[in-house]
Structure formats: C-alpha cells, structure tokens
Coordinates of C-alpha atoms in Angstrom, one line a residue:
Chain G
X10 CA 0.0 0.0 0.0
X11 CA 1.4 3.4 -0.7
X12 CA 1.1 4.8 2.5
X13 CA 0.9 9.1 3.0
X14 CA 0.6 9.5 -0.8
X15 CA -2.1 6.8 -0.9
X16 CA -3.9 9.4 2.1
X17 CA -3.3 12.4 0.3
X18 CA -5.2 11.4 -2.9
X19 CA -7.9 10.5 -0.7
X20 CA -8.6 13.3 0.5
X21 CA -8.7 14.7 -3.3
X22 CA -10.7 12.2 -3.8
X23 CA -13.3 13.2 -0.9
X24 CA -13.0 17.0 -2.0
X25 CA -13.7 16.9 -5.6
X26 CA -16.8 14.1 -4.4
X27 CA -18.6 16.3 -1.9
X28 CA -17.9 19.3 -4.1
X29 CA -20.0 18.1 -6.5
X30 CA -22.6 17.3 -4.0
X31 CA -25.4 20.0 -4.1
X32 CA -26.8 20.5 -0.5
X33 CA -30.5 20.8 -0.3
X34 CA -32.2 22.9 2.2
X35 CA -35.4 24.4 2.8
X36 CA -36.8 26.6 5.8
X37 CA -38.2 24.4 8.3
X38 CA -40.9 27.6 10.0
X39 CA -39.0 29.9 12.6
X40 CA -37.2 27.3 14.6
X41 CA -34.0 28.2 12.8
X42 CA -33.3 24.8 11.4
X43 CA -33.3 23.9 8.2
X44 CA -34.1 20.8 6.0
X45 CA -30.8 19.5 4.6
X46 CA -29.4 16.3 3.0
X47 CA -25.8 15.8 2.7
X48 CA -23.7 12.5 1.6
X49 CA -21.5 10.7 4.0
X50 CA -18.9 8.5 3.5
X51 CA -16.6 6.4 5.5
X52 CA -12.8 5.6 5.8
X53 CA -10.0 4.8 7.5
X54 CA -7.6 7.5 9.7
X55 CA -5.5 9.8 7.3
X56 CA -2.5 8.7 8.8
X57 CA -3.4 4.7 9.2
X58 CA -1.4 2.0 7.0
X59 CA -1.6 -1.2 6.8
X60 CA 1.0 -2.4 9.7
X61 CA 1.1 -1.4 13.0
X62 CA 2.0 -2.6 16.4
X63 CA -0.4 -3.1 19.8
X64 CA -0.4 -2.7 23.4
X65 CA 1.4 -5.9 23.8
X66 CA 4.0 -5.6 21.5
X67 CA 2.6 -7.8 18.3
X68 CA 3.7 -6.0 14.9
X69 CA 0.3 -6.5 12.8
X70 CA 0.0 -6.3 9.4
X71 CA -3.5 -6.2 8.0
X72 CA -4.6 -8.0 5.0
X73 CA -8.2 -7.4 5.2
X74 CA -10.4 -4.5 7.1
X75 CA -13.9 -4.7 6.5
X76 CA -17.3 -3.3 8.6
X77 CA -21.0 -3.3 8.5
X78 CA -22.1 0.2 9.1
X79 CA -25.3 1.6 9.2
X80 CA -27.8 3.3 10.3
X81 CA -26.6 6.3 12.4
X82 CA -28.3 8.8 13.7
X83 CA -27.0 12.2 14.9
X84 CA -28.6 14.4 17.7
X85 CA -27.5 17.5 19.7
X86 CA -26.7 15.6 23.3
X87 CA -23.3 15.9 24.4
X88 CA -21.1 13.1 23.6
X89 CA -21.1 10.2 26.1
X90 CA -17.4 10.4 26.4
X91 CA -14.2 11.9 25.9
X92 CA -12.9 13.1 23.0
X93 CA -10.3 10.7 21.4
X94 CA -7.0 12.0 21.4
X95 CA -7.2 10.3 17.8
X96 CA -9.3 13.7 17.5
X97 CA -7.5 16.3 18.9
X98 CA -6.8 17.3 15.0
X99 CA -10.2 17.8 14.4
X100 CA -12.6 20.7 15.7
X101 CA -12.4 20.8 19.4
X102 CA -15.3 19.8 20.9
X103 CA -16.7 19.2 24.5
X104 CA -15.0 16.4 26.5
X105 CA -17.4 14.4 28.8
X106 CA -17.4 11.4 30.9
X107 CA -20.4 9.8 31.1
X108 CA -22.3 8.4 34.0
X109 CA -24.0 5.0 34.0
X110 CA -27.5 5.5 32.1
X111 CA -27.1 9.1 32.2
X112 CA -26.5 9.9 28.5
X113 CA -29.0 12.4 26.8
X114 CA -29.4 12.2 23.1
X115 CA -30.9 15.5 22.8
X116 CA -32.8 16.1 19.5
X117 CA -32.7 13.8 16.7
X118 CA -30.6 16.1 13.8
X119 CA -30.1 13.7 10.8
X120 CA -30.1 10.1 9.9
X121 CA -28.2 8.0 7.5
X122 CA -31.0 5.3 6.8
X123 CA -28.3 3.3 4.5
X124 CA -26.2 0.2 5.3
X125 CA -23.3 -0.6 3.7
X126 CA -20.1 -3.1 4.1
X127 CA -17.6 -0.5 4.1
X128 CA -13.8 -1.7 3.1
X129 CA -11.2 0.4 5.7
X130 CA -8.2 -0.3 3.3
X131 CA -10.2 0.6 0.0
X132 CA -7.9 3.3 -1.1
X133 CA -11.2 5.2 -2.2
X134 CA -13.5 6.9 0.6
X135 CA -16.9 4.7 1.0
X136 CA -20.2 6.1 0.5
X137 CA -22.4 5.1 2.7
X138 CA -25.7 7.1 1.6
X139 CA -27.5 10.4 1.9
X140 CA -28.0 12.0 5.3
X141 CA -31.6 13.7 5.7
X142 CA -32.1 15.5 8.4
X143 CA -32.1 19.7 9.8
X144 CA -29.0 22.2 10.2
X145 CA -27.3 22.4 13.6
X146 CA -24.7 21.2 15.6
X147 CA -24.6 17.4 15.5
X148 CA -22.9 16.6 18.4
X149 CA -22.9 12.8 19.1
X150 CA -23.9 10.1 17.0
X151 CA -25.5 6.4 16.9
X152 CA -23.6 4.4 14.8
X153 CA -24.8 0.7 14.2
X154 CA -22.4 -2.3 13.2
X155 CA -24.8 -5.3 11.7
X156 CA -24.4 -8.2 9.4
X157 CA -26.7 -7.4 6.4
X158 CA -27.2 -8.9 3.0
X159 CA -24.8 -11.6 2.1
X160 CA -22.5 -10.4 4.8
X161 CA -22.9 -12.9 7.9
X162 CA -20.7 -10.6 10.3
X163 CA -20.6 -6.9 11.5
X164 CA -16.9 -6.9 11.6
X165 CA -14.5 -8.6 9.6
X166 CA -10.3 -8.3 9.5
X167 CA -7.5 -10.7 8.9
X168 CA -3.9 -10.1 8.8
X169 CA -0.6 -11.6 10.2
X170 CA 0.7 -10.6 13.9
X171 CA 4.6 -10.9 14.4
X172 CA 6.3 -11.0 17.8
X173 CA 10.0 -12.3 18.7
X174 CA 9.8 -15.9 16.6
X175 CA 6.0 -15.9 16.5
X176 CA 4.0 -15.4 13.5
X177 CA 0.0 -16.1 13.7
X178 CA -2.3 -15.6 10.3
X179 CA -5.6 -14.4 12.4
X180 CA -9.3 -13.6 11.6
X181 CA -11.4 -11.8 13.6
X182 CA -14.9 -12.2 13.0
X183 CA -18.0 -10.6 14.8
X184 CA -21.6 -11.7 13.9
X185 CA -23.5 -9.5 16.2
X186 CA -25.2 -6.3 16.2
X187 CA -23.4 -3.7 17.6
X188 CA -24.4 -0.2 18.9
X189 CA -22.5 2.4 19.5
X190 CA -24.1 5.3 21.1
X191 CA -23.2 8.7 22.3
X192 CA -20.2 9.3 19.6
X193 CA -18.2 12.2 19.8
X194 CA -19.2 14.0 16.0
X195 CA -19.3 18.4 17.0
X196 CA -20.2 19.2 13.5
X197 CA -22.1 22.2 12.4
X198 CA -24.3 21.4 9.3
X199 CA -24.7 24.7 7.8
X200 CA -27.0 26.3 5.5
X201 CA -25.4 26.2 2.3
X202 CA -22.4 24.6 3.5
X203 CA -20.3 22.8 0.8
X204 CA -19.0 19.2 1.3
X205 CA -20.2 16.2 3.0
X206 CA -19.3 14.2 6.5
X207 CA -16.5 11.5 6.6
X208 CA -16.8 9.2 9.4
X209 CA -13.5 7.6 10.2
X210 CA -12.8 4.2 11.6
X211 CA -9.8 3.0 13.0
X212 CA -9.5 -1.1 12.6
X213 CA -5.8 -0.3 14.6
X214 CA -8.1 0.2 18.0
X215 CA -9.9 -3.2 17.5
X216 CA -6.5 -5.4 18.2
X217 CA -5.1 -3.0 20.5
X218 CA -5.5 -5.4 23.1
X219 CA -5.4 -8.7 21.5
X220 CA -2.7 -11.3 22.7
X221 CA -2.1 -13.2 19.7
X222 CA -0.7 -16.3 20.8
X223 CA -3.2 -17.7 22.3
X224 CA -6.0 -17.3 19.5
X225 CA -8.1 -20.4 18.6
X226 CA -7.4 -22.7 15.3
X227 CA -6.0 -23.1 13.1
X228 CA -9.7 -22.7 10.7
X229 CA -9.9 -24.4 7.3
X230 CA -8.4 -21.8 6.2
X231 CA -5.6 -21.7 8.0
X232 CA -6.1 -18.7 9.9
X233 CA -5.8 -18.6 13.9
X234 CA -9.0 -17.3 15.6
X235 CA -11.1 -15.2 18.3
X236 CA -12.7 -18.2 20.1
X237 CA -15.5 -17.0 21.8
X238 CA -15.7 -16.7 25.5
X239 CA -11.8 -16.9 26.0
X240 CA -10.1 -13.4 26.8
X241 CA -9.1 -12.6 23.2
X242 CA -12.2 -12.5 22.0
X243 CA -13.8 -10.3 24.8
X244 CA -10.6 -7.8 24.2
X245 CA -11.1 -7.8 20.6
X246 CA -15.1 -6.9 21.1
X247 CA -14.5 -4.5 23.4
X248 CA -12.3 -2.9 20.9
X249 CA -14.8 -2.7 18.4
X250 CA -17.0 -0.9 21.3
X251 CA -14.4 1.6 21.8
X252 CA -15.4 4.9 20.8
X253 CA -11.8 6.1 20.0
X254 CA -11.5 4.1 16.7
X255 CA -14.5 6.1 15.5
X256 CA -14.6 9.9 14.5
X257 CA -15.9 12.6 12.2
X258 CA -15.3 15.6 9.9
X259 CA -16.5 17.7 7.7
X260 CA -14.7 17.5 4.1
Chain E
X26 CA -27.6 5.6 43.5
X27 CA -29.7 2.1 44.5
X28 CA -31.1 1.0 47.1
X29 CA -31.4 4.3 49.2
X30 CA -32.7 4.5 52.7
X31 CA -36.2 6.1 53.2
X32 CA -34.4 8.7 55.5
X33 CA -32.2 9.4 53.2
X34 CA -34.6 9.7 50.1
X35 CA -36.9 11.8 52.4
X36 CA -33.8 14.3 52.6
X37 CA -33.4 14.4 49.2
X38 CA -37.0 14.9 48.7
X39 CA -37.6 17.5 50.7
X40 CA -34.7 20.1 49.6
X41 CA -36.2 20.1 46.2
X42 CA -40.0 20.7 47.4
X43 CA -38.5 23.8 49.6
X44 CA -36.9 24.9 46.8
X45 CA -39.8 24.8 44.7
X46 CA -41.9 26.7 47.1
X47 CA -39.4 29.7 47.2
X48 CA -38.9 29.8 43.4
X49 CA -42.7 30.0 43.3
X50 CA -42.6 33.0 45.3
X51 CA -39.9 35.0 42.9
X52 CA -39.2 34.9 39.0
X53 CA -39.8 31.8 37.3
X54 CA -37.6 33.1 34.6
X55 CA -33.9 34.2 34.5
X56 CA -34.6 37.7 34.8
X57 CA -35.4 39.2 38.3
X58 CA -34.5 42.6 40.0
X59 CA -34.0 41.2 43.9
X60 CA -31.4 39.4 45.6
X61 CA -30.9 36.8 48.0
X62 CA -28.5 34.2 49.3
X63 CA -27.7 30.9 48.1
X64 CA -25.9 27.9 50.5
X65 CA -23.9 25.5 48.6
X66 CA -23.4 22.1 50.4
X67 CA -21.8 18.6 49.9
X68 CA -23.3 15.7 51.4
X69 CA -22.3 12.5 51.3
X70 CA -25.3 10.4 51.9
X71 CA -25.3 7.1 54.6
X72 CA -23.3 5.3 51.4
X73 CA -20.2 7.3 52.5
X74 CA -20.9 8.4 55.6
X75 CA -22.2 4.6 57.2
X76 CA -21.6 2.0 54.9
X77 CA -22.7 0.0 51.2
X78 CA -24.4 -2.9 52.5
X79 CA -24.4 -6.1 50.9
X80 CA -28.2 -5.7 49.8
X81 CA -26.8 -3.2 47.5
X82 CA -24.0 -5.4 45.7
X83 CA -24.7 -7.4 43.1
X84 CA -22.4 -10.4 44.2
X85 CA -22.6 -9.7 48.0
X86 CA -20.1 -7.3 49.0
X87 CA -20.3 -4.3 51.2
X88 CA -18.3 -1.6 51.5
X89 CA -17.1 0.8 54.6
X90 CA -15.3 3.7 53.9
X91 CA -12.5 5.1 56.2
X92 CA -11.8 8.1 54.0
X93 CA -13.5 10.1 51.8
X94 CA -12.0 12.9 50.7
X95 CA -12.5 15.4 48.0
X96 CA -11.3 18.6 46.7
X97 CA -14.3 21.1 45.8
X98 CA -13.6 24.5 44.1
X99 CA -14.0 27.3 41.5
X100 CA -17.7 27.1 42.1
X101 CA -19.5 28.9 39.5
X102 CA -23.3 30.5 39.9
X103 CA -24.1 31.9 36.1
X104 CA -26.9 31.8 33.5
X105 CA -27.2 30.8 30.1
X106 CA -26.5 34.5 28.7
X107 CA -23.0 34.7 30.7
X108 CA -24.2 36.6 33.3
X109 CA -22.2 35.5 36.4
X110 CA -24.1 35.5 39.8
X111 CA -21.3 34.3 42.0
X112 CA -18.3 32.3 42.2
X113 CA -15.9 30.7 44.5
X114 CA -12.4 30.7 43.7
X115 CA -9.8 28.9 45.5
X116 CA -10.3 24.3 46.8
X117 CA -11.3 22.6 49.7
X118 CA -10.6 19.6 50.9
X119 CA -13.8 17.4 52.4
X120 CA -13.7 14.3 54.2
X121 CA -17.2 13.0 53.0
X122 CA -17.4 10.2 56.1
X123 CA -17.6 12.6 58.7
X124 CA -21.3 13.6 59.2
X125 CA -22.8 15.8 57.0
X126 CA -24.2 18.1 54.8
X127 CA -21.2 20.3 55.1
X128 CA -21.6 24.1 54.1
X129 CA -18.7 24.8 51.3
X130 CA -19.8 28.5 50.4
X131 CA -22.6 31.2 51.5
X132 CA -23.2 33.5 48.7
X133 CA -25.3 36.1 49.7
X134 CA -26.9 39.3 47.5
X135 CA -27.1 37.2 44.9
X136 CA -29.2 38.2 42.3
X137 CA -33.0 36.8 43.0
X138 CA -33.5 34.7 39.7
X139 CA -33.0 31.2 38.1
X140 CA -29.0 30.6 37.6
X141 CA -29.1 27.7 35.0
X142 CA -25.3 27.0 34.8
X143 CA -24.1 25.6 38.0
X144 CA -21.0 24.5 38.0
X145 CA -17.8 23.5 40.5
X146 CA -14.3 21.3 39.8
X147 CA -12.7 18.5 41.2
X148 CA -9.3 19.4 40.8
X149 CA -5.5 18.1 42.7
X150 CA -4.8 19.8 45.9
X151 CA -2.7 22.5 45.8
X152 CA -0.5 24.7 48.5
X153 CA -3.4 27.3 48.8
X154 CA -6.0 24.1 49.6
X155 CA -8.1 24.5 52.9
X156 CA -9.9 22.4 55.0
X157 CA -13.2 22.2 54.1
X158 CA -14.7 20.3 57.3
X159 CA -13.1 18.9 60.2
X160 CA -10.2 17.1 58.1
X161 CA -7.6 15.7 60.0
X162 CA -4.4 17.6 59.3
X163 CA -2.3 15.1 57.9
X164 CA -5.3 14.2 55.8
X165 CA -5.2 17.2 54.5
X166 CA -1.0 17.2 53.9
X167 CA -1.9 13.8 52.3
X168 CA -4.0 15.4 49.6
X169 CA -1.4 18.4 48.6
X170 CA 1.7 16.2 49.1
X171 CA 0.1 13.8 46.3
X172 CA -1.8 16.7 44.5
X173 CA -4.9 14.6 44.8
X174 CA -8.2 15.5 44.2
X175 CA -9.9 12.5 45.1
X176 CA -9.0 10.0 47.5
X177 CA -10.6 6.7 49.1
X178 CA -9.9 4.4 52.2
X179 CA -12.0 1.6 53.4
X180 CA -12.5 -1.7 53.4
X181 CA -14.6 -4.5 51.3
X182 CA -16.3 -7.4 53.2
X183 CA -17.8 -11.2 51.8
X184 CA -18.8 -12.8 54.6
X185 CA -16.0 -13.9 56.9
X186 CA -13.3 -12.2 54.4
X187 CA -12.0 -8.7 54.0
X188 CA -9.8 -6.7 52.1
X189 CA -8.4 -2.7 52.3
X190 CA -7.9 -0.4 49.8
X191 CA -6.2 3.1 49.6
X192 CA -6.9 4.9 46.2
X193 CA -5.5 8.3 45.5
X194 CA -6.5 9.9 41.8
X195 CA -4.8 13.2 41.0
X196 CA -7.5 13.6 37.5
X197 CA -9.4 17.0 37.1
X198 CA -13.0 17.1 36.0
X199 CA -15.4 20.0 35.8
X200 CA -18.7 18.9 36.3
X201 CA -20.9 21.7 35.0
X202 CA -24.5 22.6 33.5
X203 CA -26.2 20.8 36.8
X204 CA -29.9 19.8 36.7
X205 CA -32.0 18.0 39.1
X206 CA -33.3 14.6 38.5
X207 CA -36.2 14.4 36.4
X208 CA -38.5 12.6 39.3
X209 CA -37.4 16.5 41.3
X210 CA -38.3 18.6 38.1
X211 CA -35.6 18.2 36.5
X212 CA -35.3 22.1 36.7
X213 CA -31.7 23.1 35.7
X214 CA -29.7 25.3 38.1
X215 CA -31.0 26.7 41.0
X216 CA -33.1 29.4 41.5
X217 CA -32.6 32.1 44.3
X218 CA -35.8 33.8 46.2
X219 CA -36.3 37.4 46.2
X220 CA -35.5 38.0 49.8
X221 CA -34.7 34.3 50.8
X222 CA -32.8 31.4 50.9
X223 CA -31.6 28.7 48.2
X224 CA -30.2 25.9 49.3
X225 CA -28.2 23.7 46.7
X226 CA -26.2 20.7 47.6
X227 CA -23.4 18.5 45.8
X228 CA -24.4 15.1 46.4
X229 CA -21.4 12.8 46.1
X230 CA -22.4 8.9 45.5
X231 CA -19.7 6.8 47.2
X232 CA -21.0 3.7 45.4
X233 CA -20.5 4.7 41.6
X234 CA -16.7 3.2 42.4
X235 CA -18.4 -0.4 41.9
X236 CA -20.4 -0.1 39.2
X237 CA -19.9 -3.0 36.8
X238 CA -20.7 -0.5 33.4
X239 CA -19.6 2.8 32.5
X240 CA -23.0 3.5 30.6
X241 CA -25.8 1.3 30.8
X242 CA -28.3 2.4 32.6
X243 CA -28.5 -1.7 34.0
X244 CA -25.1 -1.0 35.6
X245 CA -24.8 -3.0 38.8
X246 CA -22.7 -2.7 42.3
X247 CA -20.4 -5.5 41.8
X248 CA -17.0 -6.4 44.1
X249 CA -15.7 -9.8 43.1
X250 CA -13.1 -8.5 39.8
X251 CA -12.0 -6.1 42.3
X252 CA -11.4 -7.9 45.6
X253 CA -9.8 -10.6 43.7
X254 CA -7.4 -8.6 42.4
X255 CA -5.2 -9.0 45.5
X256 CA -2.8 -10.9 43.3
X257 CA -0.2 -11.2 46.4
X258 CA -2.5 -11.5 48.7
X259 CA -1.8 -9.1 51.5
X260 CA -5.3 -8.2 52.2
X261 CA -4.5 -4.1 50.6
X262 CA -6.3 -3.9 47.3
X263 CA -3.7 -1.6 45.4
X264 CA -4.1 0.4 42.0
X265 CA -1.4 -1.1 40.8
X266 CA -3.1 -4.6 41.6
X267 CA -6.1 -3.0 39.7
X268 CA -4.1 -1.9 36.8
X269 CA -2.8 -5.6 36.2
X270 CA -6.6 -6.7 35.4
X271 CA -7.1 -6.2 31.6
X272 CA -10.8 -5.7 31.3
X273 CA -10.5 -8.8 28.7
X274 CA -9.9 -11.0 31.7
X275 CA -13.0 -10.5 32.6
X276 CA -16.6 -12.0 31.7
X277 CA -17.5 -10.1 28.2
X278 CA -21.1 -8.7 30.0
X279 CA -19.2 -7.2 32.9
X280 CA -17.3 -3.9 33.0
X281 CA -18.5 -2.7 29.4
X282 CA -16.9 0.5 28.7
X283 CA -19.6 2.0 26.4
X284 CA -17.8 2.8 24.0
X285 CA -15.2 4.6 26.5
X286 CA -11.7 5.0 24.8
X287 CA -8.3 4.1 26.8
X288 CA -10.7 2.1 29.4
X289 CA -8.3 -0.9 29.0
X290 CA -7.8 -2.4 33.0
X291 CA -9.7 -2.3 36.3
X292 CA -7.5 0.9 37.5
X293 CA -8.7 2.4 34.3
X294 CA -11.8 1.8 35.1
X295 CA -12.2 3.1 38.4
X296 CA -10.6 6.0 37.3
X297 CA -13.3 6.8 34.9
X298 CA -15.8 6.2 37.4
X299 CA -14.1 8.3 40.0
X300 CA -15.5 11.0 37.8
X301 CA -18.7 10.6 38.4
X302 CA -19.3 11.1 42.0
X303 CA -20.6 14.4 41.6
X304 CA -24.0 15.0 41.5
X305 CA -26.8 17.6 42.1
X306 CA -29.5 18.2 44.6
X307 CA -29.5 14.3 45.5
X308 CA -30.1 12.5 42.4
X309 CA -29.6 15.4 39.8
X310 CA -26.3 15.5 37.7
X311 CA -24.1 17.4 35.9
X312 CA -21.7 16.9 32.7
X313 CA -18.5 15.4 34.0
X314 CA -15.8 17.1 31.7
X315 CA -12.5 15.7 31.5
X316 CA -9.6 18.7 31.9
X317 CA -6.5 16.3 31.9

C-alpha cells in the first residue's frame, strides 16, 4: 500500500466528491433549522497503513479491514465520552465522561438510513448514503455495526501478527449487532455549507489489546481465531466498542 | 444511586420541594430585579458516611469507607447568557465520612432569579487548599503532598473475608451545566428567592466506584473482579493490583466500557468512574468534563 501518498489522494478524492454534491435545504418555520441532505462517507484515519503494532508488542499487518455500518443517527446531546486524542486534530469539541444510564441524546438532527459493508483499506473513501435530516450542531452520534445482506458478520479483519519468533495468520470475526451510542461527531451542518461528512474508523483500536498467541485454530483456512468466551475475543469486542476508533469531519 | 434509605430519600426529597416553594414565590424566569442568598453544600449520603451494604452489591459485598476525601472548588453561579451571579475561587478539601451536609460556600446578594449554569471542579490539591470540614491535618497534607483531588480508604467485606484499599486519583473534571433529577423537576440550576434562601447541595455517590458498566443504565454494584485482584494477597487492594486486570480478563457482559476509549484495566476503570461522584441536589447531575 502506498502509505501518505495513498492518504493524500484521498482526500482529493473526498474533495472533488462532496464538491460536486449539491446540498439541499429548505426553511423548516421559525425554529432556525433547516431541512438538509448531505452525503456521508466512511474511511479509514488519514494517517493509518496497513502495519502497525499493539499494546502488547505484536507488529500487525492487515490483509483485510472490513465493517458493516449503518444506520446512524446524529442528535445535539453531548457526547457520552471523551474526546479521542485520535481527535484532537479535528474541531475541538466538548470532552465528557459519562455516568452510567445518564446519557442524553438531545434532539434527533439527521439520519443515514443506508447500510453498507464499508472496506477500511479501500484506497477510495466509501459512500455510505444520503443524510436527511435539519441544520445544527450534531454533536454525538449512533452508529450501528450489523451483518446485512450476504455479509454474515458486523466486523470482519484478517492479517498476520509478528512478535519475537512468532508469526500467527488471524481472523477476527463478529456476527453480532453492535451499537454504539453517544459518539463524539461536533459538526455544524450549515445552511449552504459545501462538502459532506466522513466518518473515520480505526480497525488499529480493534486489536489494541489482542494477545495473539493464544488465538483459537488453526480454521480451514488456515487462519488462527477469536474463540468465543476466551479473553481474546472479549478484548477484541471490546475494541470494536471503543469509541476512539471512530470519529468525524467535515470534508 | 440504589437501594437508598427512606431517610435518606426523604432528605433528598424535601430540599427540592423547599426549593420549589421559594422559586414560586420570585421569577420563574432568569430575569429578576432582587437578591438573595444561596448555600452551597456537599453531602455525602449514609453510602459514604455509614456503609454499602451487601443488599446493595450485586455479588454480596459491602463496602465501609475510612476516608472520603475530595477537593471542591471554583464554584461557578451563572446563567445561560454569561451573566455570572457568583463564584468561588480557590479548593477545599472534604472528608465526606464525617457527618454531613457540610456548608462549602454562603453567597449572599445574589441576584433573585433562576442561575441555569451551575457549575464547581474536582481538581488536585494545591499549596493554597483548605480544609473544608473537620479534616484531619495530615489528611489534608496527604492530599497536597500527592496533588490529589480525590481519594478513598475503606474496606470491602464477603462474609467472613475482608480486604483494604487506599486509592489516590490526581485527575481534574469540571462537572458543570447541573440539573435535578427528572422525578425532582428536572429544573436546571437553582433558583434564588427574592428576599430568601436557596439551598443547593453537591451530592457525592460513594457507590459509583463499583459499578460493573460505564454507561448502561443496568449498571450493577459489583466487588468480586475487584477484591480478587489481591494478586499477592496481603489483604491491601492496590491500584497497581487493579491496573494488572485487563478488562479482557473479565466476563465479556461485565465492565462494558460503552464505547469509552483508553478504558483498557480495572485501574482504568475506576478512574473513569471516580469521575462521576458528583452529582446535584441528590439525584440530579451534571456533565462530568474531562480537563487532563
């Protein structure tokens, strides 16, 4: 993979896309808000390649990234918790820590009704659909992760994980529905406003934790695996739940 | 909070029905000409001040705490337009376990209206850190030695066994934007009689420490992942001892982070909760905003 210049056309890509996306907007009474649509697409970080190394010292190189994603649903609550330092490049927003069943959602904003499997190291940004919805801040988001269509799982990467002599071919697989509520997003839709939303996600954050010597397997095909129940696979999950490998911007 | 005591819910009741009487009497807005005074309290409820029991824990525990000791300051009194009513500059140090409420500021001629942006930080001990109650003295050095802003002592009990812990966190968090609990009005701020007296209190919940979930409103007491983290088994429950407990280790419907990033151990975790004590008018809370 080519790395930064591989980034950089990207985000050409992603600029010349949204500018030739017309925004449509009507009044919507006195309230302020207006009607608005706007496309949104997904991707990986700017700065993410393909090899990496964890928590616990495993040098990972990915061969496959893929995820589920859709619906989400944007609302003006504050974000359920703190801002990613993943994010800190971004608009600064609002840190908060949530409190057990405290979160607000606020007003609904916009929806993405579309689902689509989205592939993290497709060197062209993924569209995921239209957003519909009224102008304001959107400051936290619902994002759902759920095998649709042909796809049997939410989550899907493979790759090969390299520490001292050890090499382990893994695939991680989830089949569940995931929610993930309470995203920090701090976007201003704007009347008029020219581009679209990128949501990022960061497939780095979902083996952060992941020990891979003592995966499961090998599978038919070879690969070692996230048996379920054992400690790998709950650190693996709970990386998919983690709100840093997810964030937006405005492009 | 579960599994409150009828005294204690009766307390809590009853500040927020006075309140509402004296409001009644003055603006119902955020406008108003008068001025009155407004006592800010902490309290630490019979959680902190007696003990958890058992019937609270999921898996049987209970929980006595020695110390309880927090660092309240920069107290803020304003409105929604950035008018400021009051404020309180400077920390002090409270042991929550001796009895309470506890008076931390009287702000008097202050202006006789709603002030919908309350807000006060949790922030490390400094030099210029006073008592705030009847704080032992080298309690007190304890907290500005360390720079902590939080710190716990107690002990946790199953049965016939027991283990200590000592926890000192040194994180700052502003909780701001405070608003009773829906089943009190939900109103959000405080608003000060024409003439009178406003009481508001910062309630801090001494059993969010054992919650099992950083978000779900199902979150449960639990003690078991934390007690057995003794790994060398000298009865003191240490955060280092906590931060050796990847939160992997544990069953995959326990400890759910919610999404939480850098949550990654037990030590982690009770960090994030520890920044959730806070809370307003009994059951009422504010936004908890991470500053470090």
């Amino acid at each position: 993979m080519p790395g930064a210049n591989r980034y950089r056309s990207h985000n050409l890509v992603l600029l010349s896309f949204f500018s030739l996306t017309c925004l449509f907007q009507t009044s919507c009474g006195d309230t302020g808000e207006q009607r608005t649509s706007f496309k949104m697409a997904v991707s990986a970080p700017d700065d993410m390649g393909t090899d990496f190394e964890n928590d616990l010292g495993w040098k990972v190189v990915l061969d496959s990234a893929s995820v589920v994603i859709g619906p989400i649903y944007f609302f003006s609550g504050e974000p359920l918790f703190s801002m990613s330092r993943l994010l800190d490049w971004l608009d600064p927003i609002p840190t908060a820590f949530a409190h057990p069943g405290h979160y607000v959602a606020g007003e609904a904003l916009g929806q993405v009704l579309d689902q689509a499997r989205i592939d993290l190291l497709s060197e062209m940004p993924q569209v995921l659909g239209t957003a519909t919805g009224v102008t304001g801040l959107y400051n936290s988001a619902r994002v759902y992760l759920k095998p649709a269509g042909d796809d049997t799982y939410s989550v899907l990467v493979t790759g090969t994980a390299t520490k001292d002599q050890d090499h382990v071919s893994f695939k991680g697989e989830l089949d569940v529905e995931i929610k993930l509520e309470g995203l920090p997003c701090g976007i201003h839709v704007e009347p008029g406003k020219a581009g679209g939303m990128v949501m990022f996600v960061d497939p780095r954050i979902w083996l952060k934790r992941v020990d891979f010597s003592t995966l499961a397997g090998p599978d038919q095909d070879g690969y070692m695996f996230f048996e379920k129940g054992t400690s790998n696979h709950s650190a693996f999950s709970r990386g998919v739940d983690n709100a840093g490998a997810f964030s937006f911007s405005w492009k | 909070m579960k599994g409150k005591s009828f005294s204690k819910m009766t307390w809590v009741a009853g500040v927020p029905a006075l309140l509402m009487i004296f409001s009644a009497c003055g603006d119902s807005g955020t406008g108003g000409t008068g001025s009155g005074e407004l006592q800010v309290t902490t309290w630490g409820e019979d959680y902190i001040e007696n003990n958890i029991p058992a019937s609270a824990f999921e898996d049987g525990y209970s929980v006595k705490y020695a110390k309880f000791m927090i660092v309240l300051g920069n107290i803020k009194i304003a409105d929604h337009s950035g008018d400021v009513g009051a404020t309180m500059s400077g920390q002090k140090v409270f042991d929550m376990t001796l009895k309470g409420p506890h008076q931390v500021q009287d702000f008097k001629n202050i202006g006789a209206k709603r002030w919908d942006r309350v807000s006060i930080e949790v922030k490390p001990a400094g030099a210029d850190t006073q008592a705030g109650n009847d704080i032992d003295a080298k309690d007190l050095a304890l907290m500005k030695d360390n720079g902590y802003s939080f710190y716990v002592q107690g002990e946790m009990t199953k049965g016939q066994s027991s283990k200590t812990f000592s926890w000192g966190f040194s994180l700052s968090t502003e909780y701001k934007e405070c608003q009773r609990a829906p089943e009190d009005g939900g109103e959000v701020g405080v608003s000060v009689p024409d003439g009178g007296t406003a009481v508001l209190q910062f309630t801090i919940h001494g059993d969010h420490l054992f919650y099992d979930d950083l978000a779900s409103p199902d979150a449960v007491l639990r003690g078991d992942a934390i007690f057995s983290s003794d790994k060398d088994q000298d009865g003191k429950i240490t955060m280092d001892e906590l931060d050796s407990v990847d939160l992997s280790s544990l069953p995959e419907n326990e400890y759910g982070t919610g999404g939480a990033p850098d949550v990654y151990t037990l030590a982690d975790f009770v960090k994030a909760l520890s920044r959730t004590v806070v809370h307003f008018q009994g059951e009422g809370h504010c936004h908890s905003h991470v500053e470090d």
